[in-house]
Amino acid sequence: MKILKALPSVIITLIVCCTGCGNSQKQHFSETDSVKQFCINPQLKKSTEIVGVEEGPIIEQLTLSGKIEYNENDLVTFRSLLLGVVEKVDFELGDQVRKGQVLATIKSTEIQSLFQQKKAQENQINLLSKLLVTKRDLLKDGMISEPELLQVEHELESSKIELNRINQSLQLYHAVGEGTFQILAPKNGYIIQKDISQGQIITQESDPLFSISNLKEVWVMLNVYASNLRYIKTGDQVKVKTIAYPDQIYTGKIDKIYNVFDANEHVMKARVVLENQNLNLMPGLSADIIIDKQRKDEKAFAIPNKALVFSNNEYYMLLYKDDCHIEPQKVDIIASNEEFTYVRNKLSGSNKIIASNALLIFEQLKDL
């Protein structure tokens, strides 16, 4: 009976020990599983940007529509001062031209008439010069009075003045023959408008034959609706993007506000002057103009937009402690602009976040 009574206790002890062994093995597996984690390898880290976050004023952005236009202060429009028929045109729309370059040759009866007048004056001067020599000899011999000599001198001087006027006119019109003149480029630049062709008859009333602008500086004309007037003032810094080059950002400032509403578009115009060294800002292009709009007395932590990850209708950021401790955290958005999203999350100045490769790292963390 004593042996039989002892058996259950031994069995119980074995069962307890075995149970303990099983629990020990199970606990060991759980610990191994808990340390499973993702670490940024050296190669990935080279292309991963890790940035600090700072608290600052909340800056929203207002986006206005606009258009690239020529700098009207640099635009030269050419009209002919003479009647004529176009013999030759040496340029096309969009061509780059240099000051003094021949653009067209015109046949003109007015130039022909000037050359005829020039010959007549030259003959008159030659005749009066010879007459003046004769008159001086006669005056020495006492055969004429001095006023008669002065009269010839006066006529000769008048003829010389008239010849000089004709020569200046021919030079002004760039006459190259007895019936033709040339149109020269008045400045360096690009042909931005052309309305001249071979055989065309031109008059002083004709439309401008061409226009030139150097395009090194252009105007961006903003459309400002009444609801946005309170946000716009002269001197405001702006960013400009065009449809043709959406990744290229141009910075400038509003230098003029036209204080009159356009009757057709129901907007007020404002102007931004931009340098156009690479000529990508082509007149006629539509543009978006972005203006910062600061909320009064409101601050929040600013997260770079490229650092945000969108998953399951939520936005996340990745808090970085070290290469093996990265924590996804939902963000509570207050406002955003082209560069930053402002969040209600409580962060500190020592916090760092993943600013590039965020989606790749987020997917790795999600699969753990």
Short mmCIF file of C-alpha atoms in Angstrom, two decimals:
data_model
loop_
_atom_site.label_atom_id
_atom_site.label_comp_id
_atom_site.label_asym_id
_atom_site.label_seq_id
_atom_site.Cartn_x
_atom_site.Cartn_y
_atom_site.Cartn_z
CA MET A 1 0.00 0.00 0.00
CA LYS A 2 2.88 2.35 0.78
CA ILE A 3 4.45 1.57 -2.61
CA LEU A 4 1.13 2.02 -4.35
CA LYS A 5 0.61 5.30 -2.58
CA ALA A 6 4.08 6.47 -3.58
CA LEU A 7 3.54 5.78 -7.28
CA PRO A 8 1.13 8.59 -7.92
CA SER A 9 3.49 11.11 -6.38
CA VAL A 10 6.36 9.93 -8.61
CA ILE A 11 4.12 10.08 -11.64
CA ILE A 12 2.93 13.48 -10.57
CA THR A 13 6.54 14.60 -10.17
CA LEU A 14 7.43 13.29 -13.65
CA ILE A 15 4.39 14.94 -15.12
CA VAL A 16 5.30 18.23 -13.46
CA CYS A 17 8.89 17.98 -14.69
CA CYS A 18 7.80 17.12 -18.21
CA THR A 19 5.31 19.92 -18.17
CA GLY A 20 8.04 22.25 -16.99
CA CYS A 21 10.33 21.04 -19.78
CA GLY A 22 7.63 21.64 -22.33
CA ASN A 23 7.00 25.14 -20.99
CA SER A 24 10.71 25.85 -21.03
CA GLN A 25 10.96 24.87 -24.70
CA LYS A 26 7.90 26.87 -25.57
CA GLN A 27 9.18 29.92 -23.73
CA HIS A 28 12.52 29.63 -25.53
CA PHE A 29 10.71 29.66 -28.95
CA SER A 30 8.73 32.74 -28.00
CA GLU A 31 11.85 34.64 -27.04
CA THR A 32 13.51 33.68 -30.32
CA ASP A 33 10.43 34.85 -32.20
CA SER A 34 10.33 38.20 -30.34
CA VAL A 35 13.82 39.22 -31.45
CA LYS A 36 12.98 38.71 -35.14
CA GLN A 37 13.43 42.18 -36.67
CA PHE A 38 14.44 44.17 -39.74
CA CYS A 39 17.79 45.94 -39.99
CA ILE A 40 18.91 48.32 -42.71
CA ASN A 41 21.87 46.74 -44.45
CA PRO A 42 24.88 48.93 -45.37
CA GLN A 43 24.02 48.98 -49.07
CA LEU A 44 20.44 50.16 -48.45
CA LYS A 45 21.58 52.72 -45.92
CA LYS A 46 23.79 54.40 -48.52
CA SER A 47 20.69 55.41 -50.49
CA THR A 48 18.50 56.07 -47.44
CA GLU A 49 18.09 59.62 -46.19
CA ILE A 50 17.54 60.02 -42.45
CA VAL A 51 16.48 63.49 -41.31
CA GLY A 52 15.55 65.25 -38.10
CA VAL A 53 12.14 66.84 -37.60
CA GLU A 54 11.52 70.35 -36.36
CA GLU A 55 8.54 72.27 -35.10
CA GLY A 56 7.73 75.45 -36.98
CA PRO A 57 4.94 77.71 -38.25
CA ILE A 58 2.31 75.96 -40.37
CA ILE A 59 2.67 77.17 -43.95
CA GLU A 60 -0.06 76.31 -46.41
CA GLN A 61 0.19 77.14 -50.11
CA LEU A 62 -2.06 78.90 -52.56
CA THR A 63 -1.78 77.77 -56.19
CA LEU A 64 -2.78 80.25 -58.90
CA SER A 65 -2.96 79.77 -62.65
CA GLY A 66 -0.92 81.91 -65.01
CA LYS A 67 0.82 82.16 -68.33
CA ILE A 68 4.34 82.84 -69.58
CA GLU A 69 4.46 86.04 -71.65
CA TYR A 70 7.08 88.16 -73.38
CA ASN A 71 8.83 90.90 -71.48
CA GLU A 72 7.07 93.87 -73.04
CA ASN A 73 9.92 96.17 -72.02
CA ASP A 74 12.28 94.10 -74.18
CA LEU A 75 9.98 93.57 -77.17
CA VAL A 76 10.78 95.30 -80.48
CA THR A 77 8.07 95.39 -83.15
CA PHE A 78 9.06 96.48 -86.68
CA ARG A 79 6.92 98.44 -89.14
CA SER A 80 8.17 99.68 -92.50
CA LEU A 81 8.47 103.45 -93.00
CA LEU A 82 8.37 103.07 -96.79
CA LEU A 83 6.16 101.61 -99.49
CA GLY A 84 7.57 98.64 -101.35
CA VAL A 85 7.44 95.06 -102.56
CA VAL A 86 9.29 92.30 -100.67
CA GLU A 87 12.02 90.79 -102.85
CA LYS A 88 13.61 88.42 -100.32
CA VAL A 89 13.08 87.23 -96.75
CA ASP A 90 16.06 85.81 -94.85
CA PHE A 91 14.51 84.59 -91.60
CA GLU A 92 11.84 82.28 -90.19
CA LEU A 93 9.67 82.37 -87.11
CA GLY A 94 11.69 81.35 -84.04
CA ASP A 95 15.09 82.12 -85.59
CA GLN A 96 17.79 83.64 -83.41
CA VAL A 97 19.12 86.82 -85.02
CA ARG A 98 21.91 89.29 -84.30
CA LYS A 99 21.75 93.07 -84.35
CA GLY A 100 22.46 94.35 -87.88
CA GLN A 101 21.67 91.03 -89.56
CA VAL A 102 19.84 91.38 -92.91
CA LEU A 103 16.29 90.10 -92.53
CA ALA A 104 14.65 91.19 -95.80
CA THR A 105 15.23 93.13 -99.04
CA ILE A 106 12.52 95.49 -100.31
CA LYS A 107 12.08 97.08 -103.76
CA SER A 108 10.82 100.64 -103.32
CA THR A 109 10.01 103.54 -105.68
CA GLU A 110 10.63 105.90 -102.75
CA ILE A 111 14.24 104.75 -102.53
CA GLN A 112 14.54 105.19 -106.27
CA SER A 113 13.19 108.72 -105.93
CA LEU A 114 15.73 109.51 -103.21
CA PHE A 115 18.58 108.37 -105.44
CA GLN A 116 17.27 110.60 -108.23
CA GLN A 117 17.13 113.53 -105.84
CA LYS A 118 20.67 112.74 -104.74
CA LYS A 119 21.95 112.89 -108.32
CA ALA A 120 20.11 116.13 -108.93
CA GLN A 121 21.63 117.73 -105.85
CA GLU A 122 25.11 116.50 -106.74
CA ASN A 123 24.74 118.07 -110.20
CA GLN A 124 23.43 121.27 -108.64
CA ILE A 125 26.35 121.43 -106.24
CA ASN A 126 28.82 120.86 -109.07
CA LEU A 127 27.20 123.65 -111.12
CA LEU A 128 27.04 126.10 -108.23
CA SER A 129 30.65 125.38 -107.26
CA LYS A 130 31.81 126.36 -110.76
CA LEU A 131 29.52 129.39 -110.76
CA LEU A 132 30.93 130.49 -107.42
CA VAL A 133 34.48 130.50 -108.85
CA THR A 134 33.31 132.63 -111.76
CA LYS A 135 31.44 135.06 -109.49
CA ARG A 136 34.49 135.54 -107.28
CA ASP A 137 36.59 136.44 -110.34
CA LEU A 138 33.94 138.88 -111.50
CA LEU A 139 33.77 140.42 -108.04
CA LYS A 140 37.55 141.00 -108.10
CA ASP A 141 37.19 142.75 -111.45
CA GLY A 142 34.34 144.85 -110.04
CA MET A 143 31.85 143.54 -112.53
CA ILE A 144 29.33 142.24 -109.92
CA SER A 145 28.33 143.28 -106.46
CA GLU A 146 29.07 141.28 -103.33
CA PRO A 147 25.40 140.38 -102.70
CA GLU A 148 25.37 138.48 -105.99
CA LEU A 149 28.30 136.39 -104.76
CA LEU A 150 26.63 135.80 -101.41
CA GLN A 151 23.50 134.62 -103.20
CA VAL A 152 25.45 131.89 -105.04
CA GLU A 153 27.23 130.87 -101.81
CA HIS A 154 23.87 130.57 -100.07
CA GLU A 155 22.41 128.42 -102.86
CA LEU A 156 25.48 126.16 -102.77
CA GLU A 157 25.24 125.74 -98.99
CA SER A 158 21.52 124.91 -99.25
CA SER A 159 22.22 122.27 -101.89
CA LYS A 160 24.88 120.68 -99.70
CA ILE A 161 22.46 120.58 -96.75
CA GLU A 162 19.81 118.95 -98.92
CA LEU A 163 22.30 116.36 -100.22
CA ASN A 164 23.32 115.57 -96.67
CA ARG A 165 19.65 115.07 -95.73
CA ILE A 166 19.13 112.69 -98.66
CA ASN A 167 22.25 110.69 -97.76
CA GLN A 168 21.10 110.40 -94.16
CA SER A 169 17.69 109.15 -95.33
CA LEU A 170 19.29 106.55 -97.57
CA GLN A 171 21.50 105.45 -94.68
CA LEU A 172 18.50 105.32 -92.34
CA TYR A 173 16.58 103.11 -94.75
CA HIS A 174 19.67 100.95 -95.45
CA ALA A 175 19.46 101.54 -99.19
CA VAL A 176 21.67 99.14 -101.15
CA GLY A 177 20.82 100.14 -104.71
CA GLU A 178 18.95 102.76 -106.66
CA GLY A 179 15.66 101.01 -105.99
CA THR A 180 16.09 98.67 -102.99
CA PHE A 181 16.63 98.83 -99.24
CA GLN A 182 17.29 96.25 -96.54
CA ILE A 183 15.55 95.57 -93.25
CA LEU A 184 18.13 94.87 -90.54
CA ALA A 185 17.59 93.27 -87.13
CA PRO A 186 17.38 96.15 -84.62
CA LYS A 187 18.71 94.00 -81.74
CA ASN A 188 19.86 90.54 -80.71
CA GLY A 189 17.05 88.12 -79.98
CA TYR A 190 14.52 85.67 -81.36
CA ILE A 191 11.85 86.21 -84.00
CA ILE A 192 8.65 85.76 -82.03
CA GLN A 193 6.21 87.13 -84.64
CA LYS A 194 6.47 87.16 -88.44
CA ASP A 195 4.11 88.65 -91.02
CA ILE A 196 6.25 89.15 -94.12
CA SER A 197 6.74 87.01 -97.24
CA GLN A 198 8.26 87.30 -100.70
CA GLY A 199 6.13 89.33 -103.14
CA GLN A 200 4.17 91.02 -100.35
CA ILE A 201 3.27 94.71 -100.77
CA ILE A 202 3.99 96.72 -97.63
CA THR A 203 2.82 100.18 -96.60
CA GLN A 204 3.05 102.35 -93.50
CA GLU A 205 -0.42 101.07 -92.53
CA SER A 206 0.57 97.38 -92.77
CA ASP A 207 0.62 95.18 -89.67
CA PRO A 208 4.02 94.81 -87.96
CA LEU A 209 6.32 92.77 -90.20
CA PHE A 210 8.04 91.01 -87.27
CA SER A 211 8.80 91.23 -83.55
CA ILE A 212 12.01 90.40 -81.68
CA SER A 213 12.64 89.55 -78.02
CA ASN A 214 15.81 88.15 -76.45
CA LEU A 215 13.74 85.81 -74.16
CA LYS A 216 16.44 85.96 -71.46
CA GLU A 217 13.83 87.41 -69.17
CA VAL A 218 10.10 86.66 -69.31
CA TRP A 219 6.96 87.68 -67.47
CA VAL A 220 4.65 85.29 -65.64
CA MET A 221 1.18 86.82 -65.51
CA LEU A 222 -0.91 85.53 -62.58
CA ASN A 223 -4.71 85.29 -62.51
CA VAL A 224 -5.84 86.54 -59.10
CA TYR A 225 -9.50 86.00 -58.24
CA ALA A 226 -11.28 88.25 -55.76
CA SER A 227 -11.31 85.53 -53.07
CA ASN A 228 -7.51 85.38 -53.14
CA LEU A 229 -6.75 89.11 -53.15
CA ARG A 230 -6.06 89.21 -49.41
CA TYR A 231 -3.22 86.71 -49.82
CA ILE A 232 -1.38 88.58 -52.60
CA LYS A 233 0.95 91.53 -52.19
CA THR A 234 3.93 93.03 -53.97
CA GLY A 235 7.20 91.38 -52.95
CA ASP A 236 5.70 87.97 -52.14
CA GLN A 237 8.06 85.09 -52.93
CA VAL A 238 6.56 82.58 -55.37
CA LYS A 239 7.43 79.30 -57.07
CA VAL A 240 6.57 78.74 -60.72
CA LYS A 241 6.05 75.41 -62.52
CA THR A 242 5.11 74.88 -66.16
CA ILE A 243 3.25 72.02 -67.81
CA ALA A 244 6.22 71.39 -70.11
CA TYR A 245 8.74 71.00 -67.25
CA PRO A 246 6.74 70.10 -64.10
CA ASP A 247 9.84 69.03 -62.14
CA GLN A 248 11.63 72.34 -62.74
CA ILE A 249 10.85 74.95 -60.08
CA TYR A 250 11.56 78.64 -60.74
CA THR A 251 11.61 81.08 -57.84
CA GLY A 252 10.79 84.76 -58.06
CA LYS A 253 8.65 87.44 -56.49
CA ILE A 254 5.60 89.47 -57.40
CA ASP A 255 6.92 92.80 -58.63
CA LYS A 256 3.69 94.38 -59.85
CA ILE A 257 -0.03 94.08 -59.19
CA TYR A 258 -2.34 95.55 -61.83
CA ASN A 259 -5.09 97.15 -59.75
CA VAL A 260 -7.78 96.68 -62.38
CA PHE A 261 -9.99 93.64 -62.92
CA ASP A 262 -9.98 92.12 -66.37
CA ALA A 263 -13.53 92.48 -67.70
CA ASN A 264 -13.40 89.26 -69.71
CA GLU A 265 -11.57 86.91 -67.33
CA HIS A 266 -12.90 88.51 -64.10
CA VAL A 267 -9.45 88.37 -62.54
CA MET A 268 -6.82 90.87 -61.52
CA LYS A 269 -3.39 90.38 -63.01
CA ALA A 270 -0.11 90.25 -61.12
CA ARG A 271 3.37 89.90 -62.60
CA VAL A 272 6.47 87.88 -61.77
CA VAL A 273 9.70 88.54 -63.70
CA LEU A 274 11.89 85.45 -64.20
CA GLU A 275 15.32 84.81 -65.67
CA ASN A 276 15.11 82.40 -68.62
CA GLN A 277 18.72 81.42 -69.28
CA ASN A 278 17.90 77.91 -70.56
CA LEU A 279 14.92 79.22 -72.62
CA ASN A 280 12.57 76.60 -71.13
CA LEU A 281 10.12 79.33 -70.16
CA MET A 282 8.49 79.70 -73.57
CA PRO A 283 5.86 82.45 -73.98
CA GLY A 284 2.41 80.92 -74.28
CA LEU A 285 3.05 78.10 -71.78
CA SER A 286 0.54 77.70 -68.96
CA ALA A 287 2.03 77.84 -65.47
CA ASP A 288 1.15 77.16 -61.83
CA ILE A 289 2.24 79.82 -59.36
CA ILE A 290 2.60 78.67 -55.76
CA ILE A 291 2.46 81.22 -52.92
CA ASP A 292 3.11 80.39 -49.25
CA LYS A 293 0.29 81.23 -46.85
CA GLN A 294 1.29 81.15 -43.15
CA ARG A 295 -1.24 80.35 -40.42
CA LYS A 296 -1.08 82.86 -37.61
CA ASP A 297 0.37 81.62 -34.29
CA GLU A 298 0.09 77.93 -35.26
CA LYS A 299 3.03 75.54 -35.07
CA ALA A 300 3.47 71.83 -35.72
CA PHE A 301 6.14 69.31 -36.66
CA ALA A 302 6.90 69.34 -40.39
CA ILE A 303 7.38 65.98 -42.13
CA PRO A 304 8.84 65.95 -45.66
CA ASN A 305 6.18 64.66 -48.06
CA LYS A 306 8.60 62.12 -49.48
CA ALA A 307 8.88 60.56 -46.00
CA LEU A 308 5.18 59.64 -45.82
CA VAL A 309 3.86 56.19 -46.68
CA PHE A 310 0.19 55.63 -47.57
CA SER A 311 -1.20 52.23 -46.55
CA ASN A 312 -4.76 51.06 -45.85
CA ASN A 313 -6.13 54.61 -46.11
CA GLU A 314 -3.67 55.82 -43.48
CA TYR A 315 -0.44 57.81 -43.66
CA TYR A 316 2.63 56.60 -41.79
CA MET A 317 6.09 57.86 -41.03
CA LEU A 318 9.05 55.73 -39.96
CA LEU A 319 10.70 56.79 -36.71
CA TYR A 320 14.39 55.93 -36.72
CA LYS A 321 16.31 55.03 -33.56
CA ASP A 322 19.08 52.97 -35.11
CA ASP A 323 19.53 50.63 -38.07
CA CYS A 324 17.67 47.81 -36.33
CA HIS A 325 15.02 49.86 -34.50
CA ILE A 326 12.61 51.54 -36.91
CA GLU A 327 9.01 52.12 -35.87
CA PRO A 328 6.08 52.88 -38.21
CA GLN A 329 3.78 55.50 -36.72
CA LYS A 330 0.46 56.80 -38.01
CA VAL A 331 0.42 60.52 -38.63
CA ASP A 332 -2.39 62.92 -37.76
CA ILE A 333 -2.33 65.52 -40.51
CA ILE A 334 -3.13 69.18 -39.85
CA ALA A 335 -2.11 70.78 -43.15
CA SER A 336 0.30 70.32 -46.04
CA ASN A 337 2.06 72.12 -48.85
CA GLU A 338 4.30 71.17 -51.79
CA GLU A 339 7.19 70.14 -49.50
CA PHE A 340 5.92 69.35 -46.01
CA THR A 341 3.00 67.82 -44.15
CA TYR A 342 2.27 69.25 -40.69
CA VAL A 343 1.20 66.68 -38.06
CA ARG A 344 -0.30 66.68 -34.57
CA ASN A 345 1.99 63.84 -33.46
CA LYS A 346 4.04 64.71 -30.40
CA LEU A 347 7.67 64.51 -31.43
CA SER A 348 10.88 65.88 -30.05
CA GLY A 349 13.78 67.64 -31.69
CA SER A 350 15.84 64.47 -31.25
CA ASN A 351 13.46 62.35 -33.31
CA LYS A 352 14.64 61.23 -36.73
CA ILE A 353 12.64 59.79 -39.59
CA ILE A 354 13.31 57.89 -42.80
CA ALA A 355 13.01 60.40 -45.65
CA SER A 356 13.83 58.16 -48.62
CA ASN A 357 13.20 54.48 -49.34
CA ALA A 358 10.38 54.80 -46.80
CA LEU A 359 7.93 52.63 -48.74
CA LEU A 360 10.52 49.89 -49.26
CA ILE A 361 11.41 49.76 -45.56
CA PHE A 362 7.75 49.99 -44.52
CA GLU A 363 6.91 46.92 -46.60
CA GLN A 364 9.77 44.98 -44.97
CA LEU A 365 8.55 45.93 -41.49
CA LYS A 366 4.97 45.02 -42.36
CA ASP A 367 6.01 41.49 -43.38
CA LEU A 368 7.68 40.70 -40.03
#
